mmCIF file of C-alpha atoms in Angstrom:
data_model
loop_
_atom_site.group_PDB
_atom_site.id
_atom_site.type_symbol
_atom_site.label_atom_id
_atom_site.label_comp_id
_atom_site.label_asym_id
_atom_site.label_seq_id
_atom_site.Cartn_x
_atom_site.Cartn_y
_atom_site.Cartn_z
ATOM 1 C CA UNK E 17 -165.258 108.074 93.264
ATOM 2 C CA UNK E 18 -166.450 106.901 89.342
ATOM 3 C CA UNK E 19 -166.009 103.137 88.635
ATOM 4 C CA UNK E 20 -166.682 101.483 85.386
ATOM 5 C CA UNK E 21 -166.782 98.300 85.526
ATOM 6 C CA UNK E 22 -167.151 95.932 82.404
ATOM 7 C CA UNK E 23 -167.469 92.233 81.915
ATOM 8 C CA UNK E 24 -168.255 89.632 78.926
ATOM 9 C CA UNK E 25 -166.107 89.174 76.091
ATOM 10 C CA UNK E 26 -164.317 85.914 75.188
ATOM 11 C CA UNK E 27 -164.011 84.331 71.619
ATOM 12 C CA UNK E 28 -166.423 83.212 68.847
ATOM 13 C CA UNK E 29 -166.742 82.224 65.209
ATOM 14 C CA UNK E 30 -167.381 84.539 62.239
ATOM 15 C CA UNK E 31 -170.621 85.641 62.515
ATOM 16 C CA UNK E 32 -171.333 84.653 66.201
ATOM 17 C CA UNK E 33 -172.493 86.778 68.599
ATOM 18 C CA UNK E 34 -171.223 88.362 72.154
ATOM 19 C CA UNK E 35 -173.104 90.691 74.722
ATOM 20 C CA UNK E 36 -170.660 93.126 76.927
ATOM 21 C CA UNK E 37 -172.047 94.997 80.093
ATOM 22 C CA UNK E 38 -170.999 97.890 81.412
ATOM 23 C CA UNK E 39 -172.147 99.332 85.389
ATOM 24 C CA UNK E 40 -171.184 103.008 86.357
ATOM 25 C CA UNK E 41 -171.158 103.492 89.826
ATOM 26 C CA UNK E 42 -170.581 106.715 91.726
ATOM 27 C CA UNK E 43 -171.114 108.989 88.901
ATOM 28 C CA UNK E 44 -174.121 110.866 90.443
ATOM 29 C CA UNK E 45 -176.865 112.044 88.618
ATOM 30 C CA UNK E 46 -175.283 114.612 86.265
ATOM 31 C CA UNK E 47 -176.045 113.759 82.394
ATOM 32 C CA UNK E 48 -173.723 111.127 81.608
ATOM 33 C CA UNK E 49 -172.454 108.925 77.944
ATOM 34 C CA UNK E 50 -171.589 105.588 78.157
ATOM 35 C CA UNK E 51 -169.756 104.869 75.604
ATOM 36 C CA UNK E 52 -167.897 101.217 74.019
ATOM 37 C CA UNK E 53 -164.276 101.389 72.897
ATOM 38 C CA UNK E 54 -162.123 99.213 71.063
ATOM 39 C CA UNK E 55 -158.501 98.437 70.591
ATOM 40 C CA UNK E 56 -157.159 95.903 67.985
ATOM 41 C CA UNK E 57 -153.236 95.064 68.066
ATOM 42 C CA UNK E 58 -151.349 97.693 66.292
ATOM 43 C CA UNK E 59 -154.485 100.058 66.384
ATOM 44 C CA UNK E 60 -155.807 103.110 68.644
ATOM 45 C CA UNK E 61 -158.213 103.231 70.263
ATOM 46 C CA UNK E 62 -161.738 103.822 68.909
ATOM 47 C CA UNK E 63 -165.304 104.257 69.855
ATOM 48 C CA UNK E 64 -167.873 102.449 68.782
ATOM 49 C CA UNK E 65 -171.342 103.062 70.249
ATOM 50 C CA UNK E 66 -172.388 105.049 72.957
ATOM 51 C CA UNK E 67 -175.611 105.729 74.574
ATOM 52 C CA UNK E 68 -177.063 108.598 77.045
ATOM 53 C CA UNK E 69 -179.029 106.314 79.155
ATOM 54 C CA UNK E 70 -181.100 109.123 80.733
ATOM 55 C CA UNK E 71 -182.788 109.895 77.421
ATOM 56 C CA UNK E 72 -182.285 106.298 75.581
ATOM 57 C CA UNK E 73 -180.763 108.153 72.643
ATOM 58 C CA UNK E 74 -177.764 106.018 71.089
ATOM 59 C CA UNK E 75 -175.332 106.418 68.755
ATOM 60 C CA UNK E 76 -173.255 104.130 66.322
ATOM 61 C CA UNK E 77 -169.700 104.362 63.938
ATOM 62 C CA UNK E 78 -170.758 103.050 60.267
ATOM 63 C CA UNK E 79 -168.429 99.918 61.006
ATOM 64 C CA UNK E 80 -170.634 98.454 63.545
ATOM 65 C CA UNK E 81 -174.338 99.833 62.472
ATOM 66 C CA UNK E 82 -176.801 97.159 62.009
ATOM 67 C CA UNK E 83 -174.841 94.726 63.782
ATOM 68 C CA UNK E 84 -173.748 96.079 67.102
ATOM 69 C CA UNK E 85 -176.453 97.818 70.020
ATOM 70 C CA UNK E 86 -176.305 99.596 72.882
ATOM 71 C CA UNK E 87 -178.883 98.368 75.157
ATOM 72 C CA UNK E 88 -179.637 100.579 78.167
ATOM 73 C CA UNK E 89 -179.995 98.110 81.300
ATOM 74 C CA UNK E 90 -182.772 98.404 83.983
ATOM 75 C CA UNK E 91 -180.462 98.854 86.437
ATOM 76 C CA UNK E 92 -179.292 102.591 86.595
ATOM 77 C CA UNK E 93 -176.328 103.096 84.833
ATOM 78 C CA UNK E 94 -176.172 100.159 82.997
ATOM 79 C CA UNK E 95 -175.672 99.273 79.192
ATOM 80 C CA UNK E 96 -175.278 96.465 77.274
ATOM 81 C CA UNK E 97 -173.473 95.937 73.348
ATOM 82 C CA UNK E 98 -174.685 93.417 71.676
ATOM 83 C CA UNK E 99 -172.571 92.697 69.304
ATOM 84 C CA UNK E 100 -174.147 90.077 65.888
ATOM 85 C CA UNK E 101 -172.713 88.947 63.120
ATOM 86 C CA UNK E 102 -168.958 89.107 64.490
ATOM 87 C CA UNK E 103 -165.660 89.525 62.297
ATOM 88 C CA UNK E 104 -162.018 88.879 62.165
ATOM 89 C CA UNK E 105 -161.932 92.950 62.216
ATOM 90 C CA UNK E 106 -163.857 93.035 65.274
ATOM 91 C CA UNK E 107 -161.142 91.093 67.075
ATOM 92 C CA UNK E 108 -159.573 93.585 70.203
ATOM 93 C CA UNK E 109 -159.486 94.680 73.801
ATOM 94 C CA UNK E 110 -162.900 96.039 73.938
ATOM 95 C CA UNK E 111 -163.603 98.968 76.729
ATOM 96 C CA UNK E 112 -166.629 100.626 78.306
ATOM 97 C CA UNK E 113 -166.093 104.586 79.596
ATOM 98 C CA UNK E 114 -167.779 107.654 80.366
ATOM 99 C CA UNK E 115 -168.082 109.982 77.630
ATOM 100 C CA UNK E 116 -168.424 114.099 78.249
ATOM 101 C CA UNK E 117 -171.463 114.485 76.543
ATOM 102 C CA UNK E 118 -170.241 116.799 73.356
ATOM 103 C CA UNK E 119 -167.997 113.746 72.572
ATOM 104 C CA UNK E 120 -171.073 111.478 72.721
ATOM 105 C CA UNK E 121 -172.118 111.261 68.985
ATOM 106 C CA UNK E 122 -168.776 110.977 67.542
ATOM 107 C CA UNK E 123 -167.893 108.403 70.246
ATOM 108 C CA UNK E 124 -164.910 110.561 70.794
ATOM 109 C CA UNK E 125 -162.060 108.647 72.555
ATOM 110 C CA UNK E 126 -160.273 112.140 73.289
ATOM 111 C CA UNK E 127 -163.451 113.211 75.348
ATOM 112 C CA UNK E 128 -163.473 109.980 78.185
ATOM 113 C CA UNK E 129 -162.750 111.360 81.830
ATOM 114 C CA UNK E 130 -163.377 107.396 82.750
ATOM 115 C CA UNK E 131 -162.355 103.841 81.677
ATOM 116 C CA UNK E 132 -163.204 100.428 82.547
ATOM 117 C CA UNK E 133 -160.471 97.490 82.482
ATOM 118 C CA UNK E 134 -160.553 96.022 78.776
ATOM 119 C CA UNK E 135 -161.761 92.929 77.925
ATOM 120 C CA UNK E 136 -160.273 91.015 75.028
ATOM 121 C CA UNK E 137 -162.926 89.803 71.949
ATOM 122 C CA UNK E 138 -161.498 87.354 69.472
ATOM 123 C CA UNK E 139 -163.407 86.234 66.213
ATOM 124 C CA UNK E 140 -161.973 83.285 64.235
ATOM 125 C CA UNK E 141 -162.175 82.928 60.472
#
């Protein structure tokens, strides 16, 4: 059985910074995307990064580049986002999941077959 299990989040100032971690256990060893999610109030869901950890390769929406990154952990299955330079916008429920791999570079929320419980991210102005 596939858990996903996330924890961090919590709130900061404008331009403060956060790190999230995400474990997937039970997945095997079939290629797998990790991917980071968020929901703001009023919003859908969407993805924001997501990483295949087996080859390292990442990959980003233009409204986090340069300040959010997927780290891939040294323990197996494991990712970090690091998120810099926080917003008001980036306020949310954030979520980690398991990606099938075609929806990997678009961060496709349509394509998870696995979530982890949200954690809620609030930036103050």
């Amino acid at each position: 059985q596939v858990h996903v299990v996330m924890s961090g989040g919590g709130s900061v100032q404008t331009g403060g910074s956060l790190r999230l971690s995400c474990v997937v256990n039970g997945y095997g060893s079939t290629q797998k995307c990790i991917g980071w999610f968020r929901q703001a109030p009023d919003n859908e869901r969407e993805g924001l990064a997501s990483m295949f950890p087996q080859s390292n390769k990442s990959y980003y929406v233009d409204s986090v580049k340069g300040r959010f990154t997927i780290i891939k952990g040294s323990a197996k299955d494991t990712v970090y986002l690091q998120m810099e330079n926080l917003k008001p916008e980036d306020t949310g429920t954030y979520y980690c999941a398991t990606v099938l791999p075609p929806g990997c570079p678009s961060v496709l929320r349509t394509m998870v077959n696995y979530w982890s419980q949200g954690a809620q991210v609030t930036v103050s102005s």
